[in-house]
PDB file of C-alpha atoms and ligand atoms in Angstrom:
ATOM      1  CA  UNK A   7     120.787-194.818 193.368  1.00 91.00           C
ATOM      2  CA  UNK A   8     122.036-195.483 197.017  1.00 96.00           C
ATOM      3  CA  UNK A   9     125.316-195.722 197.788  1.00 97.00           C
ATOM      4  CA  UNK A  10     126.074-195.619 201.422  1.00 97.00           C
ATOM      5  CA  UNK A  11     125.158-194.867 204.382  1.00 97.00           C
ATOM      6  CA  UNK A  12     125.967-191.195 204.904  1.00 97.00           C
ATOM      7  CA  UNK A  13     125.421-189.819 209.119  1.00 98.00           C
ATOM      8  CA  UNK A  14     122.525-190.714 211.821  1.00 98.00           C
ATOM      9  CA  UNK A  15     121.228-186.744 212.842  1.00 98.00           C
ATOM     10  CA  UNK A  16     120.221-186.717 216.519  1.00 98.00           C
ATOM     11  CA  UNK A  17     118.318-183.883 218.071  1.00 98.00           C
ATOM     12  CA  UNK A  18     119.461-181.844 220.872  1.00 98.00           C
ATOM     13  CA  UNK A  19     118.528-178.957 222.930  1.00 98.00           C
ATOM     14  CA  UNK A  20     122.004-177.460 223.195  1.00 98.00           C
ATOM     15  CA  UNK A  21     125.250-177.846 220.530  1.00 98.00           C
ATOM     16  CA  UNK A  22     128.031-177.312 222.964  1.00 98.00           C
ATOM     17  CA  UNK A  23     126.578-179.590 225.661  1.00 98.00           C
ATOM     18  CA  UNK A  24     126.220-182.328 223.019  1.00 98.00           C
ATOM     19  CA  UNK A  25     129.475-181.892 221.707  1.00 98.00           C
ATOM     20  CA  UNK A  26     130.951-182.114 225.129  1.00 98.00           C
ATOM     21  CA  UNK A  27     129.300-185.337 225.545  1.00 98.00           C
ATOM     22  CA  UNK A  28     129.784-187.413 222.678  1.00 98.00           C
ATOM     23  CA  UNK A  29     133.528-185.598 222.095  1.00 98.00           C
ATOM     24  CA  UNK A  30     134.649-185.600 225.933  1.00 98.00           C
ATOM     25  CA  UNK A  31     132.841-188.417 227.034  1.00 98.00           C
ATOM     26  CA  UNK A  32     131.569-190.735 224.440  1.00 98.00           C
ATOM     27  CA  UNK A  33     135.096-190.017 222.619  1.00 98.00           C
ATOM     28  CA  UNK A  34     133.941-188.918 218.568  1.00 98.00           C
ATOM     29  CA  UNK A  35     135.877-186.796 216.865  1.00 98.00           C
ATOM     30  CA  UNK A  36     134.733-183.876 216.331  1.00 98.00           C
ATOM     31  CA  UNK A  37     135.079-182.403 212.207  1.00 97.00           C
ATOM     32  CA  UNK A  38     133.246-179.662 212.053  1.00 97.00           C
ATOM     33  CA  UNK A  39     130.689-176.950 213.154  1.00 97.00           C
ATOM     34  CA  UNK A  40     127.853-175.740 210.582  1.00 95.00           C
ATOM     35  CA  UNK A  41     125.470-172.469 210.794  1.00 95.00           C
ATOM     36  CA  UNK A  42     122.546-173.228 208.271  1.00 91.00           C
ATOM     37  CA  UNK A  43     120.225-170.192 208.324  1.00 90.00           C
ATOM     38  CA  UNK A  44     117.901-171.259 206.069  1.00 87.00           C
ATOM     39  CA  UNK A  45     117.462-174.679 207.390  1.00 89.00           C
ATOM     40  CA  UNK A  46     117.335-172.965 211.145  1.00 94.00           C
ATOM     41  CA  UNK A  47     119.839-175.579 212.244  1.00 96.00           C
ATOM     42  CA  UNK A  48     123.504-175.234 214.119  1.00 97.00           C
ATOM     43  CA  UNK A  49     124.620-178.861 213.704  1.00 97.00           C
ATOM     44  CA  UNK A  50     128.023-180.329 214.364  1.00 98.00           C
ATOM     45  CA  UNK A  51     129.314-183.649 212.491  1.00 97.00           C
ATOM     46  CA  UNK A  52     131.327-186.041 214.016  1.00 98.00           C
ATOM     47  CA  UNK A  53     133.449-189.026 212.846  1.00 98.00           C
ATOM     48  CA  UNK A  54     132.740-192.411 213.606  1.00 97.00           C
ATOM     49  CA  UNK A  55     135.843-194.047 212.743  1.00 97.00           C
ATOM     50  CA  UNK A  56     134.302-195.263 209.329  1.00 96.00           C
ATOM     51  CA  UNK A  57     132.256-193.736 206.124  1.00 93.00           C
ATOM     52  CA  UNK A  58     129.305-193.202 208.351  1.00 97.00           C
ATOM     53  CA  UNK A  59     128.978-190.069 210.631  1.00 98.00           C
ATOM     54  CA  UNK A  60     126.975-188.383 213.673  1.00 98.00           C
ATOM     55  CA  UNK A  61     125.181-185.438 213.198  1.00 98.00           C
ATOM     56  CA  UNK A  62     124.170-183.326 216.515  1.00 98.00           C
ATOM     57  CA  UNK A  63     121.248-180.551 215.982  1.00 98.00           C
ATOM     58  CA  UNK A  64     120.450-177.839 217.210  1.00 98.00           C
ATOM     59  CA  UNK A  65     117.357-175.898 216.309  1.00 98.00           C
ATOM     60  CA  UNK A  66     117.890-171.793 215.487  1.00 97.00           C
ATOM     61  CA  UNK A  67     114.647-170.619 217.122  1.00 94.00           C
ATOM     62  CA  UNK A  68     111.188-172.224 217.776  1.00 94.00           C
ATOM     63  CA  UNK A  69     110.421-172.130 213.876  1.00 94.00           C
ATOM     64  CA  UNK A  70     112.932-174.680 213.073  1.00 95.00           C
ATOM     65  CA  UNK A  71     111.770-177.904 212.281  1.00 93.00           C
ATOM     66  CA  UNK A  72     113.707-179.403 214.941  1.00 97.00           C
ATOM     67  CA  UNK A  73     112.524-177.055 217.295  1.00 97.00           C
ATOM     68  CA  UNK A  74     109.288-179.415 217.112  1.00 96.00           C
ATOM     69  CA  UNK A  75     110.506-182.504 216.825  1.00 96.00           C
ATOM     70  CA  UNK A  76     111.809-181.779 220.208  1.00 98.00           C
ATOM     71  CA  UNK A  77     108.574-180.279 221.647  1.00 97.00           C
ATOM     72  CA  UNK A  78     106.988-183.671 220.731  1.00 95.00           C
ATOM     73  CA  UNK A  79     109.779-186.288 220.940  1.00 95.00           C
ATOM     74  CA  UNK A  80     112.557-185.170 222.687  1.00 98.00           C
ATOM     75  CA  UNK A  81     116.183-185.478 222.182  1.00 98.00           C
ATOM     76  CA  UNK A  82     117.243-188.369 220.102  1.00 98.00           C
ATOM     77  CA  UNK A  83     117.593-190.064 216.672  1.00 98.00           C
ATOM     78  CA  UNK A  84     115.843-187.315 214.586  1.00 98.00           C
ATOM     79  CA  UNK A  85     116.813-188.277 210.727  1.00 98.00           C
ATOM     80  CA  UNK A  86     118.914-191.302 208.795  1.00 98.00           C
ATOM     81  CA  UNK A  87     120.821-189.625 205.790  1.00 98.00           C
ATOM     82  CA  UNK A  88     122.045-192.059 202.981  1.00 98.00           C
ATOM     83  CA  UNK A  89     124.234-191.159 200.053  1.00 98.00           C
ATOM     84  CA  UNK A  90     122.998-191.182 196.404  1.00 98.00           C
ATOM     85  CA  UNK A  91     124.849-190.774 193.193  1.00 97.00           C
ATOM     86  CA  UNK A  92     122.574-188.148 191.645  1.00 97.00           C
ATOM     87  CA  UNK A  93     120.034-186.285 193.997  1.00 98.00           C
ATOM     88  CA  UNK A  94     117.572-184.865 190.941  1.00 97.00           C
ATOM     89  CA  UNK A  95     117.234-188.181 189.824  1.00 97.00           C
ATOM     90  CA  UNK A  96     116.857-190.366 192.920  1.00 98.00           C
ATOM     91  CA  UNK A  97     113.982-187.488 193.595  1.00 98.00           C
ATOM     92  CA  UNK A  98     112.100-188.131 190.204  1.00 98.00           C
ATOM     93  CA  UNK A  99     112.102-191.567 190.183  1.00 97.00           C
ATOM     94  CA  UNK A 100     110.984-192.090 194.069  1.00 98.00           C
ATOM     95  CA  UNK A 101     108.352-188.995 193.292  1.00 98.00           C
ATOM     96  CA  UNK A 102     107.351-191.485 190.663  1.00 98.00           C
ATOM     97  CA  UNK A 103     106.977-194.189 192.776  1.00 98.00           C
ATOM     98  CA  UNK A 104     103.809-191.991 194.722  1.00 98.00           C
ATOM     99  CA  UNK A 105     107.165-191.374 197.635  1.00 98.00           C
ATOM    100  CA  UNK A 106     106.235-188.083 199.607  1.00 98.00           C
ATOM    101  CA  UNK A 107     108.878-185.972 199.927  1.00 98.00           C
ATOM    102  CA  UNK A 108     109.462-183.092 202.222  1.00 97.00           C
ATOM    103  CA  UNK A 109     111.795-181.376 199.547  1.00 95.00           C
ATOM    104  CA  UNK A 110     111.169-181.698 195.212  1.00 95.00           C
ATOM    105  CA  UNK A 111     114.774-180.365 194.666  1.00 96.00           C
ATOM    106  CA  UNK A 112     117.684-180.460 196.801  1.00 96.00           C
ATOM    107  CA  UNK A 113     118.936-177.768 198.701  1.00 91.00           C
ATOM    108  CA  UNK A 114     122.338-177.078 199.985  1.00 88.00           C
ATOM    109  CA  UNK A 115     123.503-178.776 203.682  1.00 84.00           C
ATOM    110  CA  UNK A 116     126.817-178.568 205.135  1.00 80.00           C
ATOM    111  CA  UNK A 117     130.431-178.998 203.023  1.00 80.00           C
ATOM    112  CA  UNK A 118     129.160-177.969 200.155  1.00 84.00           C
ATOM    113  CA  UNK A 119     126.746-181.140 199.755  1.00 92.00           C
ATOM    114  CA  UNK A 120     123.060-181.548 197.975  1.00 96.00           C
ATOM    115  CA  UNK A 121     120.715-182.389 200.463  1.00 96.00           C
ATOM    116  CA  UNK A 122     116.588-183.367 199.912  1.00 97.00           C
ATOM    117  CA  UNK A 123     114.247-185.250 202.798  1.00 97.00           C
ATOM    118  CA  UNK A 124     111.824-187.926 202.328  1.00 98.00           C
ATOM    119  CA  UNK A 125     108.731-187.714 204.416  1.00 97.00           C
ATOM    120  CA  UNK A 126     108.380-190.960 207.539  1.00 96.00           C
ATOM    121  CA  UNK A 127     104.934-190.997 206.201  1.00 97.00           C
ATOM    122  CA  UNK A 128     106.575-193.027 203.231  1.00 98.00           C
ATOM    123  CA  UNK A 129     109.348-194.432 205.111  1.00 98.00           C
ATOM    124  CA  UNK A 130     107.371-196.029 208.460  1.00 97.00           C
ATOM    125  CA  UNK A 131     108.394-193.214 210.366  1.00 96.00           C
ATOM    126  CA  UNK A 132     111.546-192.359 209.884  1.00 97.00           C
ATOM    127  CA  UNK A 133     112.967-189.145 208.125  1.00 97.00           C
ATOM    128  CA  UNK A 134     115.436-189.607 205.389  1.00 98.00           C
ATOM    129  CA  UNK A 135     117.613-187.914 204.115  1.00 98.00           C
ATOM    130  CA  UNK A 136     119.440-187.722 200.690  1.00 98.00           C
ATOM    131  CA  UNK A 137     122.637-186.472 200.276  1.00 97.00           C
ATOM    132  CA  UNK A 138     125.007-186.362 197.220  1.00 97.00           C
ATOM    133  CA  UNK A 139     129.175-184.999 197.629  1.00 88.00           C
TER     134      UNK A 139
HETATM  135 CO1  LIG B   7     121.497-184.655 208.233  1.00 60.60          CO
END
């Protein structure tokens, strides 16, 4: 079912500040800037040099998810995504397995891709992701 490691999404408090670090400073290559209303997120991906990717996020108003997980944590590493073959099914079977997840049937994220989370209360603590090209 897995079959990569797909971006690390960190948290921020402002886009364009965090995109001026890690693209100025740090020295990532900025691909691409994403508006997704539903999920209340602006988030900007970044190349790593390699398959895997950053994502920066920041939350569209104090509803967004990430809106909280900054209240109560702060900036930082706020989800792991990994790539799957076929989304539905990777979500049945882990469903099966008693995993809790935050989404039963994937949505759409940036680029066109299939997206689902996984709760951290099944994953000690750490939100994953699921994404499938
Ligand atoms: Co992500």
């Amino acid at each position: 079912m897995f079959v990569g490691m797909d971006h690390v999404g960190v948290a921020v408090k402002n886009l364009d500040e965090a995109i001026s670090v890690y693209r100025d400073i740090l020295g990532f290559k900025l691909l691409g800037v994403h508006v997704l209303t539903e999920r209340k997120v602006k988030v900007a991906f970044l190349s790593t040099g390699g398959e895997t990717e950053i994502e920066l996020l920041e939350p569209l108003g104090s509803e967004s998810p990430v809106a909280k997980f900054l209240e109560n944590r702060g900036e930082g590493i706020h989800h792991i995504a990994v790539k799957v073959d076929d989304i539905e099914k990777t979500l049945e079977e882990l469903k099966r397995r008693g995993v809790i997840l935050v989404d039963e049937k994937p949505s759409a994220g940036a680029e066109g891709k299939k997206i689902a989370f996984i709760h951290p209360k099944s994953t000690r603590g750490v939100l994953l992701e699921l994404v499938m090209e």
